[in-house]
mmCIF file of C-alpha atoms in Angstrom:
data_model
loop_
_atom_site.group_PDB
_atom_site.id
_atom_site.type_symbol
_atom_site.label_atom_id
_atom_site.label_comp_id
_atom_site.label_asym_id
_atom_site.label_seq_id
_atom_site.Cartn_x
_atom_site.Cartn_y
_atom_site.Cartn_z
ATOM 1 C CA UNK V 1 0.000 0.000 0.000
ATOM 2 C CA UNK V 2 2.681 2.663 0.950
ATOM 3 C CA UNK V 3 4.816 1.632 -2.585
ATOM 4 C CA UNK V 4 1.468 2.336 -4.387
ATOM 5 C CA UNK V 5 1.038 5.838 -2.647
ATOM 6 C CA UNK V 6 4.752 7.003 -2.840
ATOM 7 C CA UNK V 7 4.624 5.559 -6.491
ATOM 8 C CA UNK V 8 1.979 7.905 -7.139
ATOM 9 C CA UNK V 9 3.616 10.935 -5.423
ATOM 10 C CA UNK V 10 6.791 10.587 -7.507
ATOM 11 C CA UNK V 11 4.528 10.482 -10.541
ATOM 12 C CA UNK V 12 2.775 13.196 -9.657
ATOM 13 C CA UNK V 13 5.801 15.414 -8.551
ATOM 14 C CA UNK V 14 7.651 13.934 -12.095
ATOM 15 C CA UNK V 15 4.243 14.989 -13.891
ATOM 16 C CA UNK V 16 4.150 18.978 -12.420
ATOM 17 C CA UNK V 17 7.478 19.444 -12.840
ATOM 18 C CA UNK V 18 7.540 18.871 -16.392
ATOM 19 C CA UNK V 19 4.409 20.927 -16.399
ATOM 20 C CA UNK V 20 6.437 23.883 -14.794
ATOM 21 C CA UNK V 21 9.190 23.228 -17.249
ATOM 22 C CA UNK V 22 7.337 24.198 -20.074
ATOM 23 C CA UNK V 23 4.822 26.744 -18.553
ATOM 24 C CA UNK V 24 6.413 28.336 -15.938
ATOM 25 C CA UNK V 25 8.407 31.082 -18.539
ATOM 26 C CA UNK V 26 4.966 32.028 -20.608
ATOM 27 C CA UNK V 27 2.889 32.418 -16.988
ATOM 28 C CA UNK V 28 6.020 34.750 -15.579
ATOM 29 C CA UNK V 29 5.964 36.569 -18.830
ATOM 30 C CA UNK V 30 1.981 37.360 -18.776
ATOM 31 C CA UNK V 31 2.674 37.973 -14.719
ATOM 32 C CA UNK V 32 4.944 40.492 -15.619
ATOM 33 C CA UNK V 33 2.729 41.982 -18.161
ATOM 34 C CA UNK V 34 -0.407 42.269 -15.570
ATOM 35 C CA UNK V 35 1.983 44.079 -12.938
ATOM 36 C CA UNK V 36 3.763 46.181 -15.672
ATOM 37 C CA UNK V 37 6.950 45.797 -13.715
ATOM 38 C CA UNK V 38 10.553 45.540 -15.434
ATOM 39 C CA UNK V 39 11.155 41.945 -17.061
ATOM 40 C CA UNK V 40 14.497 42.368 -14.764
ATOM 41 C CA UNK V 41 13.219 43.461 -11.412
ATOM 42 C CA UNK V 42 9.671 41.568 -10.820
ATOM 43 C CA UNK V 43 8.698 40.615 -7.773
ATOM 44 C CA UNK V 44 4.807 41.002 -7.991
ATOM 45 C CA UNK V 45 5.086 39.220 -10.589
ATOM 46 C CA UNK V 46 6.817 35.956 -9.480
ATOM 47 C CA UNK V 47 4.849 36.128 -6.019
ATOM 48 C CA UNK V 48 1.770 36.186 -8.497
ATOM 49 C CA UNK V 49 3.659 33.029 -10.964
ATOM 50 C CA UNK V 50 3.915 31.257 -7.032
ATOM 51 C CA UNK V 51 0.848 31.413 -5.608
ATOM 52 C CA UNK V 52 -0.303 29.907 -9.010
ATOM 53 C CA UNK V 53 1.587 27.045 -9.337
ATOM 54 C CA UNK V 54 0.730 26.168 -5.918
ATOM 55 C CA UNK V 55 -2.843 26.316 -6.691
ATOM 56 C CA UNK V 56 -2.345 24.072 -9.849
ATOM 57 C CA UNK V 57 -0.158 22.071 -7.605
ATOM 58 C CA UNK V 58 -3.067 21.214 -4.872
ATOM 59 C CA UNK V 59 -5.398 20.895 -7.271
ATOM 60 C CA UNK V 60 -3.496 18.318 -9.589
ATOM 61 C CA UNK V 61 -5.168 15.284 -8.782
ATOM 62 C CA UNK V 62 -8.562 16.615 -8.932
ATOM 63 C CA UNK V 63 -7.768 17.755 -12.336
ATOM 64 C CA UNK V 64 -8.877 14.931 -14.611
ATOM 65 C CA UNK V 65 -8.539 15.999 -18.267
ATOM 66 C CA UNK V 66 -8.472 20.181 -17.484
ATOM 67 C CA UNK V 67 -5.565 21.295 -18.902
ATOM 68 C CA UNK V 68 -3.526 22.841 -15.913
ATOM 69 C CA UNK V 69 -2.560 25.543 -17.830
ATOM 70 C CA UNK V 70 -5.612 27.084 -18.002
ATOM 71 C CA UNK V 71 -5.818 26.531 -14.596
ATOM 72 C CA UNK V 72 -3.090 28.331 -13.347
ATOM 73 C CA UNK V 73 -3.707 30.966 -16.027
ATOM 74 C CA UNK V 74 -7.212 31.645 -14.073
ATOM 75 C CA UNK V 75 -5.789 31.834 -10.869
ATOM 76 C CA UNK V 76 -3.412 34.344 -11.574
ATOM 77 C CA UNK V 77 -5.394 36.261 -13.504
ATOM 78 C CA UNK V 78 -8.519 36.384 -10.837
ATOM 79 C CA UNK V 79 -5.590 36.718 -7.879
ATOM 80 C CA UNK V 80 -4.280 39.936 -9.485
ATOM 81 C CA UNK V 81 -7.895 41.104 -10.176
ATOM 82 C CA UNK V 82 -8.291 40.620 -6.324
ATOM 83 C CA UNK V 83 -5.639 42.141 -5.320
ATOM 84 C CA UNK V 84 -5.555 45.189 -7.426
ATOM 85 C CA UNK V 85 -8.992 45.829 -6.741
ATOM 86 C CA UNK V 86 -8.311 45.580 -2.569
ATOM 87 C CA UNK V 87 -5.182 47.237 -2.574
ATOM 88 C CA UNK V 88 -5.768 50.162 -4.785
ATOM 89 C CA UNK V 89 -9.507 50.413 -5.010
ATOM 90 C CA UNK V 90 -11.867 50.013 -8.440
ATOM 91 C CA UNK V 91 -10.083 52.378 -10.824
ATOM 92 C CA UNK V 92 -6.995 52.767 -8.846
ATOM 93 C CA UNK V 93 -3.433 52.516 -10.539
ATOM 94 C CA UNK V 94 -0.145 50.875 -8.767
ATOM 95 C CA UNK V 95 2.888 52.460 -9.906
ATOM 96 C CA UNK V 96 4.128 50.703 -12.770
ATOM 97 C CA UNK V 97 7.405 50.380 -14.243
ATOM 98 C CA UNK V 98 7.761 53.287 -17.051
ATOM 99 C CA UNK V 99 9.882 50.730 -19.258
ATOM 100 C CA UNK V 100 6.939 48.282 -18.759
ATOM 101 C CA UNK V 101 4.931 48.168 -22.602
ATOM 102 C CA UNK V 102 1.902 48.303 -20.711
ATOM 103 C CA UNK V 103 2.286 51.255 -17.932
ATOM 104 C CA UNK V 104 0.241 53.668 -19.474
ATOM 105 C CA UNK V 105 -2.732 51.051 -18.910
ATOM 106 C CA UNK V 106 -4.818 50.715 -15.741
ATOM 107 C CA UNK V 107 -4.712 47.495 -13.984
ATOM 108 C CA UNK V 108 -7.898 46.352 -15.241
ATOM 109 C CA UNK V 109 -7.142 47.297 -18.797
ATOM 110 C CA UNK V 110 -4.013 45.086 -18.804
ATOM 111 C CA UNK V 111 -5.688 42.464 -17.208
ATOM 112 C CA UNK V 112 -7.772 41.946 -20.444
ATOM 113 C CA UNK V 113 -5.896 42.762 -22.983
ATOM 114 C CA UNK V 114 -3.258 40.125 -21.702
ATOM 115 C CA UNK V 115 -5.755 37.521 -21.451
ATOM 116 C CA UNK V 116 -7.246 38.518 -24.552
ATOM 117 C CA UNK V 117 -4.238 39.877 -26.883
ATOM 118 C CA UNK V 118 -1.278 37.579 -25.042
ATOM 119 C CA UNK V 119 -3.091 34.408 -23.579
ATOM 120 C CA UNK V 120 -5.503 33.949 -26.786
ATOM 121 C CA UNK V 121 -8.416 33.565 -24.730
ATOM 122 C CA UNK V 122 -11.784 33.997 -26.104
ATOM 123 C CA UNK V 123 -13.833 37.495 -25.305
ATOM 124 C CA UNK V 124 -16.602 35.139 -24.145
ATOM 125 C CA UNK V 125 -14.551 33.475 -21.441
ATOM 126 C CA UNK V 126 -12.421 36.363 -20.356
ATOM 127 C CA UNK V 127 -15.763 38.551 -19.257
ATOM 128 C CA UNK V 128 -16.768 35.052 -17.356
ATOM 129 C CA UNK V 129 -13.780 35.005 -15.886
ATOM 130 C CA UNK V 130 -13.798 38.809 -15.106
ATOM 131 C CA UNK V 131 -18.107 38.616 -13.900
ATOM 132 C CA UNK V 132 -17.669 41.483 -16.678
ATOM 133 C CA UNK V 133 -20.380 41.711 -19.674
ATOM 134 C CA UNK V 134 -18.532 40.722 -22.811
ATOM 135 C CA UNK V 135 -19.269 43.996 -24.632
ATOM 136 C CA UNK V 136 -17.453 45.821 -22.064
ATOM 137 C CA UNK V 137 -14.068 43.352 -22.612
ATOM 138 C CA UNK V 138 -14.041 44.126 -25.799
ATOM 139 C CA UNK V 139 -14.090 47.994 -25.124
ATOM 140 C CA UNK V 140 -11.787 47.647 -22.595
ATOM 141 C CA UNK V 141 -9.362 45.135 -25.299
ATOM 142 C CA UNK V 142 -9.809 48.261 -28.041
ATOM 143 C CA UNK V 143 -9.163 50.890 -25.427
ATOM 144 C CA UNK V 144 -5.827 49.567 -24.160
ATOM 145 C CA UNK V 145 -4.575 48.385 -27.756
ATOM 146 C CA UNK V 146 -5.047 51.976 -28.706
ATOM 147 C CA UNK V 147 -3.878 53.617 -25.954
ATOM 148 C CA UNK V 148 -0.680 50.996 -26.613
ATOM 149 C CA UNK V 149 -0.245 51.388 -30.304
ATOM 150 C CA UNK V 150 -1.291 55.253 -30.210
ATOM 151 C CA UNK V 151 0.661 56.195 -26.716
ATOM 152 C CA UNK V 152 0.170 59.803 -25.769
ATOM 153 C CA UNK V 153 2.571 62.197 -26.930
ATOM 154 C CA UNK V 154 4.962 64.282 -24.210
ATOM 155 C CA UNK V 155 5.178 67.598 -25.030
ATOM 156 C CA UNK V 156 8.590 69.427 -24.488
ATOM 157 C CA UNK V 157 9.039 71.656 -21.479
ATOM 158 C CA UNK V 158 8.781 75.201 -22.185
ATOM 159 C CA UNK V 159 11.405 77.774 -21.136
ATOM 160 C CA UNK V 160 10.970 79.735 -18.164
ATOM 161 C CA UNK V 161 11.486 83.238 -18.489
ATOM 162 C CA UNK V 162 10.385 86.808 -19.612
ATOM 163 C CA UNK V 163 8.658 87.332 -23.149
ATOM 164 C CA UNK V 164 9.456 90.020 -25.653
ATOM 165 C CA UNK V 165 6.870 91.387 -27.313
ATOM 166 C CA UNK V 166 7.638 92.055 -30.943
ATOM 167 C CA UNK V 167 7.572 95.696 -31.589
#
């Protein structure tokens, strides 16, 4: 009985890690997009990746034919919903990374156009996902690709000092 049981264990530890092999880069890349925070310096980000592999990890077993990306891919995508939304309110913004592609872009904003633009997920699920109506992802998904293909211009500074009037 225990060979059966630590049989299974290995197999199961042998079957996520081969998982996290080949997922683990993608999910810290779209992490990293949803946080807007330096591909170099990402903390957020990884703590985000973590707490989703652990989720995918405990729920392994009860799995049976879901594919465990998609799985982890909802978890971190409702945990950074969550925590955006407690930490800096319904519309507020965290301070993201000016080198980040996607700083200009509220957290909710990113959240769908990652899932939507990066992940490949259908407009359908992502507002199930978000309890959003699917009319709004999709404004949301043209907002932020315009405000990322079209980014606001910065105007030059303009000099301090006394005018002369032309006489």
């Amino acid at each position: 009985m225990r060979d059966r049981q630590s049989a299974r264990g290995a197999r199961r530890a042998r079957e996520f890690q081969a998982f996290v092999a080949g997922a683990a880069g993608r999910l810290l890349h779209a992490a990293t997009l949803l946080t807007a925070e330096a591909p170099d310096a990402n903390p957020r980000a990884r703590r985000l990746l973590t707490l989703a592999l652990a989720h995918t990890y405990a729920r392994w077993d009860r799995l049976r034919g879901e594919d465990p990306y998609d799985c982890a891919r909802q978890f971190l995508a409702t945990r950074f919903a969550r925590s955006t939304w407690h930490r800096y309110g319904a519309f507020g913004r965290a301070r993201p990374d000016p080198r980040s592609p996607l700083a200009a872009l509220t957290p909710r904003e990113r959240l769908v156009l990652v899932l939507r633009l990066y992940e490949g997920v259908a407009e359908e699920q992502a507002a199930a996902l978000l309890g959003l109506p699917a009319e709004r992802v999709h404004t949301l998904c043209d907002r932020a690709t315009a405000t990322v293909l079209h980014p606001a211009r910065q105007t030059p500074p303009r000099p301090v000092g006394r005018r002369v009037a032309p006489s």
